[in-house]
XYZ file of C-alpha atoms in Angstrom:
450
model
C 101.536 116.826 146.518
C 101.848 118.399 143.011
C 101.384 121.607 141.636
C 102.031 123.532 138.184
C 101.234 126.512 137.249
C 101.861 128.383 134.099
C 101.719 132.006 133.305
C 101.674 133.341 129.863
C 101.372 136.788 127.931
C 100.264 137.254 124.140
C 100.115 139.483 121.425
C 98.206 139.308 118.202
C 97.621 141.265 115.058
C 95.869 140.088 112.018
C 93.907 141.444 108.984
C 92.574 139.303 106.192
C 92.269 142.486 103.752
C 95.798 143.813 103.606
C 95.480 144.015 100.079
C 94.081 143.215 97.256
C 95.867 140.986 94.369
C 95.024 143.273 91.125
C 94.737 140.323 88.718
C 91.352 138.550 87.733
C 90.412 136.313 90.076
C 92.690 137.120 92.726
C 91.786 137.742 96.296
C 92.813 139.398 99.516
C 96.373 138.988 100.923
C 95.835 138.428 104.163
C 98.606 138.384 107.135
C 99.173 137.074 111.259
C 101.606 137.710 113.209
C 102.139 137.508 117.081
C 104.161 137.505 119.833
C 104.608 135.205 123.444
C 106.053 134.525 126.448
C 105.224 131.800 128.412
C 106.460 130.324 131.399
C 106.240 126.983 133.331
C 107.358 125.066 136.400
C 106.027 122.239 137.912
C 106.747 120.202 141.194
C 105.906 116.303 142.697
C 106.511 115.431 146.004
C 105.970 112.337 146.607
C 104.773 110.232 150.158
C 106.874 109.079 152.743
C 106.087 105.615 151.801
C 106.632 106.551 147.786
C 109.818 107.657 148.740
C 111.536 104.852 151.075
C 111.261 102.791 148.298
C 107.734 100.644 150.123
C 105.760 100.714 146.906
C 107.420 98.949 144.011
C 110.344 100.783 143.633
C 109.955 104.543 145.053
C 109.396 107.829 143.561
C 111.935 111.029 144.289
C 110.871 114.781 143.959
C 110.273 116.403 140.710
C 110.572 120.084 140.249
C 111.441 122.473 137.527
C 111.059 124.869 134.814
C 111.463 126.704 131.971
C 110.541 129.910 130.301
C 110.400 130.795 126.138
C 109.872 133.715 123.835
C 108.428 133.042 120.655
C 107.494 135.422 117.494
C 105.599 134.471 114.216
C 104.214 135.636 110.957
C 102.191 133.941 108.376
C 100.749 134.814 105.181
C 97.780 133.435 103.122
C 97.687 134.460 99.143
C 94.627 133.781 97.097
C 96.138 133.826 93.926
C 93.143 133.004 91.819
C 89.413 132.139 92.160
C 86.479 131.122 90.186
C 88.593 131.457 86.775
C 89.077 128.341 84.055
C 91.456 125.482 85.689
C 91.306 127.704 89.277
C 88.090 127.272 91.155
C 90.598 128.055 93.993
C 94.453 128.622 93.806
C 96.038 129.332 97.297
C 99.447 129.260 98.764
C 100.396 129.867 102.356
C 103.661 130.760 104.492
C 104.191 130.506 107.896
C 107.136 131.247 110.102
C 108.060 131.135 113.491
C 111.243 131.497 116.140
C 111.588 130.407 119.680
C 113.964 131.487 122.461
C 114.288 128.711 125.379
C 115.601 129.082 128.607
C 116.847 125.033 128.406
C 118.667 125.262 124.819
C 118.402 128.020 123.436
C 116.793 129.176 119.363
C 114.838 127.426 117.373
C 113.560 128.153 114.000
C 110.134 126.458 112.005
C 108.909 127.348 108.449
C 105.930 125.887 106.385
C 104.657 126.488 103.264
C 101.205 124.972 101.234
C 99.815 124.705 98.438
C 95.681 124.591 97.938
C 94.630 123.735 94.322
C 90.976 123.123 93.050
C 90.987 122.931 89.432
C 87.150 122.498 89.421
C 84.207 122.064 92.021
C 85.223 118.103 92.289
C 88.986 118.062 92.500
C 91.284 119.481 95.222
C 95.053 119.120 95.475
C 96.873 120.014 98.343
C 100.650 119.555 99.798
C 102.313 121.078 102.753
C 106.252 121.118 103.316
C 108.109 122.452 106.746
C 110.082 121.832 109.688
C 108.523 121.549 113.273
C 110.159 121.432 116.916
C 108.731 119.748 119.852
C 110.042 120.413 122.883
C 110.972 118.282 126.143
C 107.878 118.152 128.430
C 108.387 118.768 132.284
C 108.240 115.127 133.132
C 110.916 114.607 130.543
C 113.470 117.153 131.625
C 112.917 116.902 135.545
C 111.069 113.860 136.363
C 112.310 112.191 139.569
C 114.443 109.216 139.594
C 113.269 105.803 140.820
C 113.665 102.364 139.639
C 110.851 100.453 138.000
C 110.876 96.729 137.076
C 110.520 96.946 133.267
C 109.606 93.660 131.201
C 112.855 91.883 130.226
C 115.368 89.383 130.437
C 118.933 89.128 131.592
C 121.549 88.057 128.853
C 123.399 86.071 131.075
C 120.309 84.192 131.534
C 119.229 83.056 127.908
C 123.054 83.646 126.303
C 122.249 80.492 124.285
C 119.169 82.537 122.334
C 121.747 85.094 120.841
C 122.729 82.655 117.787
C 125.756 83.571 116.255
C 126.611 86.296 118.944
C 125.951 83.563 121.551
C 129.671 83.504 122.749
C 129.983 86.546 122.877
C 127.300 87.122 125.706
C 128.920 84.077 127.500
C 132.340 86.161 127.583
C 130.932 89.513 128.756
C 129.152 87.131 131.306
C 132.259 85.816 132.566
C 134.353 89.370 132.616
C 131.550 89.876 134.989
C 131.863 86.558 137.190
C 128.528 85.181 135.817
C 128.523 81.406 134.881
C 126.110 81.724 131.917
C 126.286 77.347 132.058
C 124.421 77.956 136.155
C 122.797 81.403 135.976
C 119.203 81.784 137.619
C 117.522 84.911 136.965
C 116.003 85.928 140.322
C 113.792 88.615 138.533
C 111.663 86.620 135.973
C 110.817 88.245 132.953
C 112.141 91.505 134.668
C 114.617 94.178 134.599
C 115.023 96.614 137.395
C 115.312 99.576 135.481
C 116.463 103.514 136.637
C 113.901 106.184 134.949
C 113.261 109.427 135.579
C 113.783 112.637 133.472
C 116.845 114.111 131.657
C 117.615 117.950 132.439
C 120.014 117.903 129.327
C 117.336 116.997 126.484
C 117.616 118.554 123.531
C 114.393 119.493 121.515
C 113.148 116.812 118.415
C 113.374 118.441 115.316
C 111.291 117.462 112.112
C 110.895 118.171 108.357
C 107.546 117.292 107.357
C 105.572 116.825 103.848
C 102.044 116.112 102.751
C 100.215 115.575 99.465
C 96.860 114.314 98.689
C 93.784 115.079 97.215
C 90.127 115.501 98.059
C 86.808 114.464 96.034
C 83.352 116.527 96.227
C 81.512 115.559 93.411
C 79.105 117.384 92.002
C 76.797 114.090 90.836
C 77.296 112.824 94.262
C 76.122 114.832 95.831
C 77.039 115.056 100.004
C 80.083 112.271 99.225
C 83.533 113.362 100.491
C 86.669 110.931 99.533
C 90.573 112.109 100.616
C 93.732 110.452 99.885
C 96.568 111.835 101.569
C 100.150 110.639 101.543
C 102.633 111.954 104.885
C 106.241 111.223 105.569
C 107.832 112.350 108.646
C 112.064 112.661 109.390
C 112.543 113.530 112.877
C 116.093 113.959 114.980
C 117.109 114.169 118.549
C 113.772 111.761 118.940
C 113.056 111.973 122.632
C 112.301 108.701 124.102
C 112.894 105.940 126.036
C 114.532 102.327 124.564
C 113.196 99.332 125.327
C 115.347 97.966 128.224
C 116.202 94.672 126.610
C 117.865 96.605 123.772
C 120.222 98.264 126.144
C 121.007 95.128 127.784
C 121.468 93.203 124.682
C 123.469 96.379 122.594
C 125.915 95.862 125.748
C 126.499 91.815 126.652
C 126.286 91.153 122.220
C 129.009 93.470 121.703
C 126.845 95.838 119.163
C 127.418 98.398 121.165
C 129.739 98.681 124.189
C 128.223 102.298 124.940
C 125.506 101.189 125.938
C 127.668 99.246 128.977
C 127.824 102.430 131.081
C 124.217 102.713 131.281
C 124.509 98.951 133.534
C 125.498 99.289 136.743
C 127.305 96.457 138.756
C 125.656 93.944 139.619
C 125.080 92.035 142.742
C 127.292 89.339 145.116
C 125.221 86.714 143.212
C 125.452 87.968 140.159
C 121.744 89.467 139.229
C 121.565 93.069 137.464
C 121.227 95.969 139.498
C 120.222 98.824 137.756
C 119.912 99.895 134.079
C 119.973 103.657 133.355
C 116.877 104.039 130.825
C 116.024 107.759 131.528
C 114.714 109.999 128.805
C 117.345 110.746 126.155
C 117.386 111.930 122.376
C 117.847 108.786 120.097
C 118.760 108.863 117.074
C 116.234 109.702 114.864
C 112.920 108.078 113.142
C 111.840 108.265 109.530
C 107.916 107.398 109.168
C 105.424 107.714 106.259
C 102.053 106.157 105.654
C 98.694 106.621 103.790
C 95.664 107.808 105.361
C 92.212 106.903 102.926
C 88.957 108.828 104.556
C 85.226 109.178 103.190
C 82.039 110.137 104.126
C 78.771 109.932 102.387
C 75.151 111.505 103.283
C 72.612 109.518 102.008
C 68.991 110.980 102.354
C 66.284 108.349 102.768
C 63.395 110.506 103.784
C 62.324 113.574 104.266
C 63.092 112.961 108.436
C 65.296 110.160 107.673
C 69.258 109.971 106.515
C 71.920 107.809 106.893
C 75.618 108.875 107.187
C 78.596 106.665 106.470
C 82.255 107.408 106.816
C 85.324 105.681 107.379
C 88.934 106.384 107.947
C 91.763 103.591 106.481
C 95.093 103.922 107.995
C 97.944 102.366 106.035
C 101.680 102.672 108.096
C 103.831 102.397 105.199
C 107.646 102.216 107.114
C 108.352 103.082 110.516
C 112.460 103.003 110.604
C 113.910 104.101 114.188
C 118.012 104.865 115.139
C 117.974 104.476 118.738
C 121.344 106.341 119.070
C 122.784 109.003 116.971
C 124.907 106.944 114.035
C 123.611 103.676 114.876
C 121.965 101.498 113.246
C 118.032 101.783 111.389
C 115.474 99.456 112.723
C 112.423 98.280 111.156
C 109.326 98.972 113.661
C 106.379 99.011 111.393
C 103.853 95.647 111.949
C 106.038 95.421 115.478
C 104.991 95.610 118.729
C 107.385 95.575 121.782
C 106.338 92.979 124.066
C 107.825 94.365 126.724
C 106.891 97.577 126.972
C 103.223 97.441 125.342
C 103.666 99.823 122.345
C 102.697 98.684 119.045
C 103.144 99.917 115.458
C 100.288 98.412 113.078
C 100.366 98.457 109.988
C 96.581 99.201 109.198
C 94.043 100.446 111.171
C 90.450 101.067 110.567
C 87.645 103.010 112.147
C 84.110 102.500 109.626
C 80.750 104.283 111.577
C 77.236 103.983 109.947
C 74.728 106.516 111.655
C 70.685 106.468 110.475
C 69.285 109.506 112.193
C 65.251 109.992 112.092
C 64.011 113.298 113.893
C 65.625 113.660 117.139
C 66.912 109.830 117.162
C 69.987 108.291 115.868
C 71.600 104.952 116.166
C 75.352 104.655 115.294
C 77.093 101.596 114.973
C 81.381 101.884 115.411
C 83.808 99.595 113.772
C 87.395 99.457 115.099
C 90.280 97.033 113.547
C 93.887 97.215 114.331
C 96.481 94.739 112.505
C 98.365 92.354 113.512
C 101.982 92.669 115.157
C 105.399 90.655 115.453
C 106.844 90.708 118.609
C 110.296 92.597 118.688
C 112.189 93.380 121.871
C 113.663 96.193 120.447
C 116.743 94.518 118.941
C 115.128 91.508 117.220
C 111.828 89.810 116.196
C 110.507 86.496 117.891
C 111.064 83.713 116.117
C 107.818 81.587 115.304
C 110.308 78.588 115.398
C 111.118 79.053 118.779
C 108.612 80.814 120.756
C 105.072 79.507 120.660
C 103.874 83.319 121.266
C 105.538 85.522 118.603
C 103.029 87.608 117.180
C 99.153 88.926 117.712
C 96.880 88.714 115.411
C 94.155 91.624 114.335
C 91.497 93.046 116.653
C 87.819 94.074 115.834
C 85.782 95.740 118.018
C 82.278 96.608 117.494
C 80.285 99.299 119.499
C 76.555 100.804 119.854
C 75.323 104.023 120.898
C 71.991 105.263 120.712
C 70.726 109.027 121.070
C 67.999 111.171 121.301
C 67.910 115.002 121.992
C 65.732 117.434 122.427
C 66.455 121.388 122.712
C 67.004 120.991 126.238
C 67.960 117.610 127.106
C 70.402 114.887 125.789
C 69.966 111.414 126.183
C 72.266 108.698 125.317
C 72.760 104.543 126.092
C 75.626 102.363 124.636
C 77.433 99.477 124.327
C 81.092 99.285 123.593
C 83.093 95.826 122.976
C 79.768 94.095 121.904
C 81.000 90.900 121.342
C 83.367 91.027 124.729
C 86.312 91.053 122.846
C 88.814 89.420 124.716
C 92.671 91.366 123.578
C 95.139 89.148 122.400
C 98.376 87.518 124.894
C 100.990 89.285 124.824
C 103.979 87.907 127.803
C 105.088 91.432 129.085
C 105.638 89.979 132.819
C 103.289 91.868 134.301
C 99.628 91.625 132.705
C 99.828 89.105 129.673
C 98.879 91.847 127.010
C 99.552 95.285 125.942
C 97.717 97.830 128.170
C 98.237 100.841 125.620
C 96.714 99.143 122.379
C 93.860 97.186 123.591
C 92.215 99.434 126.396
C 88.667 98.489 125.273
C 89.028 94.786 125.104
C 90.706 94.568 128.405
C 87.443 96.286 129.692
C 85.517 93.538 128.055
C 81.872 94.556 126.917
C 80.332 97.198 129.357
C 76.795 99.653 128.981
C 77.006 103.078 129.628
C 74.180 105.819 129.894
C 74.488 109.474 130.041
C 71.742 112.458 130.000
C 72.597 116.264 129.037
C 70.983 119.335 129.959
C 71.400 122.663 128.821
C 70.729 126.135 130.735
């Protein structure tokens, strides 16, 4: 049984004429500005089988809350328009503060810059801070223990290279025979998560710059470049399980030893904590290319191309707060599904004629080393230690009338099959390749409106 509920009251004000700039070519000043409060709580209870544990590891209750004020203000200046080297010159301001019930103030800014020196040219850059705050299910989600992909130190302590012996030790302090040790959970951790009441929010400081093509000579083409970086703290998240494990029995780390619990008689792992908490930070950036193009054929006929390029540039993440920076970008953690390409690519080509159209759908995603968090695979020693790029090709055909809206497709034409990837559980990752692990399937849907 679950319920949430949300209640929320709102104030706005704005006016796009507040005044007018009294040089040539400038515009309107124009202002927003607002004020909320919202509140939410939420609550899971789970079923008596859920909760003795009879279903892979048991759920507990959920419940919780919060409540926050917020105020803001923002301000857009036309400084000039239509005037030699300014077909449009704009800046904008924005600022905002938050009062929360779980930790207190918070404070976010932006500021932007829109430039069009002619028809054909735009440059544009944004700088600010943002805040995200912990979600429901971060802060109060129940407690229960899940068998995460992974593998116990003690059980591959030869695989650890130069930090081999000292695995073997921490082993022993523990009455584990590293030489002997069976693993009685394969490829598996069992792993405590669950939310983390004393999250603190992720904070960010952001910048964009790029530019935008509309030329005149071409006409209905569109081309963007834009470059973003991203520095975030207090990331909220949850590690990879093998990294706790291996931060602890390797020595990186000892901190990460209370989060193990004792472990059994024979010697297997009980429990590692891997609730919710704030790592360290993450520092990201990348290139995103896009474009669009109208190309008229006939007078009923026109064909429209566009395409966005995705280029992940770094992708450096501190799992605690001091610790070390790793390397993420072309990864993707075997064990827990999540991936970080480092190009991705969506292309469409649609030829419309009357009240038909036919759009073909191009999807790639890169190729990934596997990293458990701590370290990549070695291609000398596993025979599985990276994927290699997906395509995926899909079909949909429409036709629509003032009433009615008909539409048949095909996704995963060529039945895509998605790559192996030895999580112990379904030998790929579930979260990057949803489409190919559906395989090829037809779909058909009709619209009417009233």
């Amino acid at each position: 049984h679950s319920t949430y509920q949300m209640r929320d009251f709102n104030a706005r004000v704005h006016n796009n004429h507040v005044a007018h700039l009294p040089w040539q070519g400038g515009g309107d000043f124009g202002m927003a500005m607002g004020l909320e409060h919202r509140s939410e709580q939420a609550s899971y209870t789970p079923d008596a089988l859920a909760a003795n544990g009879d279903l892979g590891g048991g759920a507990t209750y959920t419940g919780g809350g919060y409540n926050v004020t917020e105020a803001y203000i923002e301000g857009n200046l036309p400084l000039l328009h239509d005037v030699p080297f300014a077909h449009d010159l704009t800046i904008d301001g924005q600022g905002r503060w938050s009062g929360y019930s779980t930790f207190g103030d918070a404070y976010n800014w932006k500021g932007s810059i829109n430039w069009a020196p002619t028809r054909d040219i735009r440059f544009r850059a944004t700088l600010g801070t943002s805040l995200r705050a912990p979600t429901m299910t971060e802060l109060y989600g129940g407690h229960q223990i899940s068998y995460n992909s992974g593998n116990d130190p003690c059980a591959q302590a030869a695989s650890y290279g130069s930090m081999s012996a000292m695995v073997v030790a921490t082993c022993a302090k523990q009455g584990v025979n590293t030489a002997t040790f069976v693993n009685a959970n394969s490829s598996q951790i069992p792993t405590l998560i669950g939310g983390n009441a004393a999250l603190k929010p992720e904070e960010a400081r952001t910048y964009t710059f790029g530019t935008v093509l509309t030329p005149r000579w071409i006409p209905n083409l569109m081309a963007s470049v834009e470059y973003w970086h991203y520095t975030v703290k207090n990331m909220i998240t949850t590690l990879p399980v093998q990294y706790i494990a291996d931060s602890c029995y390797t020595g990186t780390n000892t901190a990460w030893c209370s989060n193990i619990a004792q472990r059994s008689s024979s010697g297997q792992l009980t429990q590692v904590n891997d609730t919710y908490s704030n790592a360290g930070g993450l520092r990201t950036n990348g290139i995103d290319f896009d474009l669009n193009y109208r190309i008229r054929l006939t007078h009923q006929d026109s064909l429209t191309l566009s395409n966005n390029f995705q280029q992940l540039v770094g992708y450096l993440q501190q799992n605690e707060p001091g610790g070390s920076w790793y390397n993420y970008a072309g990864r993707l953690f075997y064990q827990g599904g999540n991936g970080m390409p480092r190009v991705r690519d969506y292309a469409t080509a649609t030829w419309s004629h009357r009240n038909f159209s036919l759009t073909y759908m191009m999807s790639y995603t890169g190729g990934m080393r596997f990293n458990d968090g701590s370290n990549d695979l070695s291609c000398k020693v596993y025979s599985y230690c990276k994927v290699p790029g997906i395509f995926s090709h899909d079909v949909t055909v429409n036709y629509n009338t003032h009433d009615w809206q008909f539409q048949v497709g095909v996704n995963n034409i060529l039945d895509k099959k998605p790559p192996f990837v030895p999580d112990g559980a379904t030998n790929t990752a579930l979260s990057m390749y949803s489409e190919e692990i559906i395989g090829r399937y037809v779909f058909a849907q009709v619209g009417r409106n009233f």
